[in-house]
């Protein structure tokens, strides 16, 4: 093929799709099907199912070649919880009735700016077993948020193959569904001034209200994070939109909220049509209801659009701190 034909083919790819396809849809299917399988029992906090999900994610991080947090011997970031309070893991014996939990966290150390962090995150817990009028009682949580965790795992592979200048942290949070306790603990363990940006990924399993090749960003107007992402996708069909559901207050309903309150440009990327999603928090949130190609396309868009932030070229403006 001549150079002119190659160039023409490249332009055709851009004009017809969001970005050049990199993510393997079969891998999307494998990962999300494992996390949302019936034997995970809905990944409820404090259940054997969420432990099984953690073991799977840890194995994927190991295969991707991620480093562990400094001083850690595994990808687990343990902590303790009692009531609505969280404590370091070594408090388990000191706080009667406290229960053990853990996030799953790995990283790729930045080549030239190792002390500046970019975070990709999602939550790996869901709501477990529900009372149901049907025989199915397992809330599999395929979209919420096995789709986001699938993205985190595949983005870890991407950036391992494209070494970053800033340190990239991949965090899978626990206990989001019962109050965001995993991200609360994580936010206490990282200095917010060191975090350049946070890409929290939640519910990307279906087309957004804007159609294919699109997603929305919560808190779009609070920093220039979204503008940077969109600029990096110039020439493609993919577009990031402001959150179309401001009345839902989604900016404060996911794991980005804790760091955002501390001034970090921490935003959630999503496609959920939350105002009319009848499968949300139901036993019917299963893999069969998802558009796996759409998930792959969004992962590719995030990989490309985050490139200048991960490389250190762009630094999003800070979000206003909250008291």
mmCIF file with all atom_site columns, C-alpha atoms in Angstrom, residues 23 31 35 55 72 80 90 138 145 150-151 158 175 213 217 226 233 242 246 265 273-274 276 310 315:
data_model
loop_
_atom_site.group_PDB
_atom_site.id
_atom_site.type_symbol
_atom_site.label_atom_id
_atom_site.label_alt_id
_atom_site.label_comp_id
_atom_site.label_asym_id
_atom_site.label_entity_id
_atom_site.label_seq_id
_atom_site.pdbx_PDB_ins_code
_atom_site.Cartn_x
_atom_site.Cartn_y
_atom_site.Cartn_z
_atom_site.occupancy
_atom_site.B_iso_or_equiv
_atom_site.pdbx_formal_charge
_atom_site.auth_seq_id
_atom_site.auth_comp_id
_atom_site.auth_asym_id
_atom_site.auth_atom_id
_atom_site.pdbx_PDB_model_num
ATOM 1  C CA . UNK A 1 23  ? -8.983  -2.312  22.846 1.00 0.00 ? 23  UNK A CA 1
ATOM 2  C CA . UNK A 1 31  ? -13.082 -9.312  32.100 1.00 0.00 ? 31  UNK A CA 1
ATOM 3  C CA . UNK A 1 35  ? -16.639 -9.729  37.349 1.00 0.00 ? 35  UNK A CA 1
ATOM 4  C CA . UNK A 1 55  ? -8.366  -11.901 43.691 1.00 0.00 ? 55  UNK A CA 1
ATOM 5  C CA . UNK A 1 72  ? 3.078   -2.736  50.178 1.00 0.00 ? 72  UNK A CA 1
ATOM 6  C CA . UNK A 1 80  ? -10.876 -1.033  58.820 1.00 0.00 ? 80  UNK A CA 1
ATOM 7  C CA . UNK A 1 90  ? -3.760  -1.975  62.172 1.00 0.00 ? 90  UNK A CA 1
ATOM 8  C CA . UNK A 1 138 ? -28.139 -11.735 42.100 1.00 0.00 ? 138 UNK A CA 1
ATOM 9  C CA . UNK A 1 145 ? -19.377 -0.918  37.915 1.00 0.00 ? 145 UNK A CA 1
ATOM 10 C CA . UNK A 1 150 ? -12.789 -3.406  33.035 1.00 0.00 ? 150 UNK A CA 1
ATOM 11 C CA . UNK A 1 151 ? -11.681 -0.001  31.750 1.00 0.00 ? 151 UNK A CA 1
ATOM 12 C CA . UNK A 1 158 ? -2.279  0.450   27.674 1.00 0.00 ? 158 UNK A CA 1
ATOM 13 C CA . UNK A 1 175 ? -17.604 -0.138  49.577 1.00 0.00 ? 175 UNK A CA 1
ATOM 14 C CA . UNK A 1 213 ? -18.886 7.885   20.241 1.00 0.00 ? 213 UNK A CA 1
ATOM 15 C CA . UNK A 1 217 ? -18.013 14.139  32.381 1.00 0.00 ? 217 UNK A CA 1
ATOM 16 C CA . UNK A 1 226 ? -12.935 18.022  29.874 1.00 0.00 ? 226 UNK A CA 1
ATOM 17 C CA . UNK A 1 233 ? -9.680  13.935  20.356 1.00 0.00 ? 233 UNK A CA 1
ATOM 18 C CA . UNK A 1 242 ? -21.011 18.054  30.196 1.00 0.00 ? 242 UNK A CA 1
ATOM 19 C CA . UNK A 1 246 ? -27.260 18.052  36.959 1.00 0.00 ? 246 UNK A CA 1
ATOM 20 C CA . UNK A 1 265 ? -9.648  17.900  39.150 1.00 0.00 ? 265 UNK A CA 1
ATOM 21 C CA . UNK A 1 273 ? -28.884 7.406   31.177 1.00 0.00 ? 273 UNK A CA 1
ATOM 22 C CA . UNK A 1 274 ? -29.526 7.507   34.882 1.00 0.00 ? 274 UNK A CA 1
ATOM 23 C CA . UNK A 1 276 ? -34.430 6.183   32.732 1.00 0.00 ? 276 UNK A CA 1
ATOM 24 C CA . UNK A 1 310 ? -0.192  11.474  31.586 1.00 0.00 ? 310 UNK A CA 1
ATOM 25 C CA . UNK A 1 315 ? -2.165  20.038  33.761 1.00 0.00 ? 315 UNK A CA 1
#
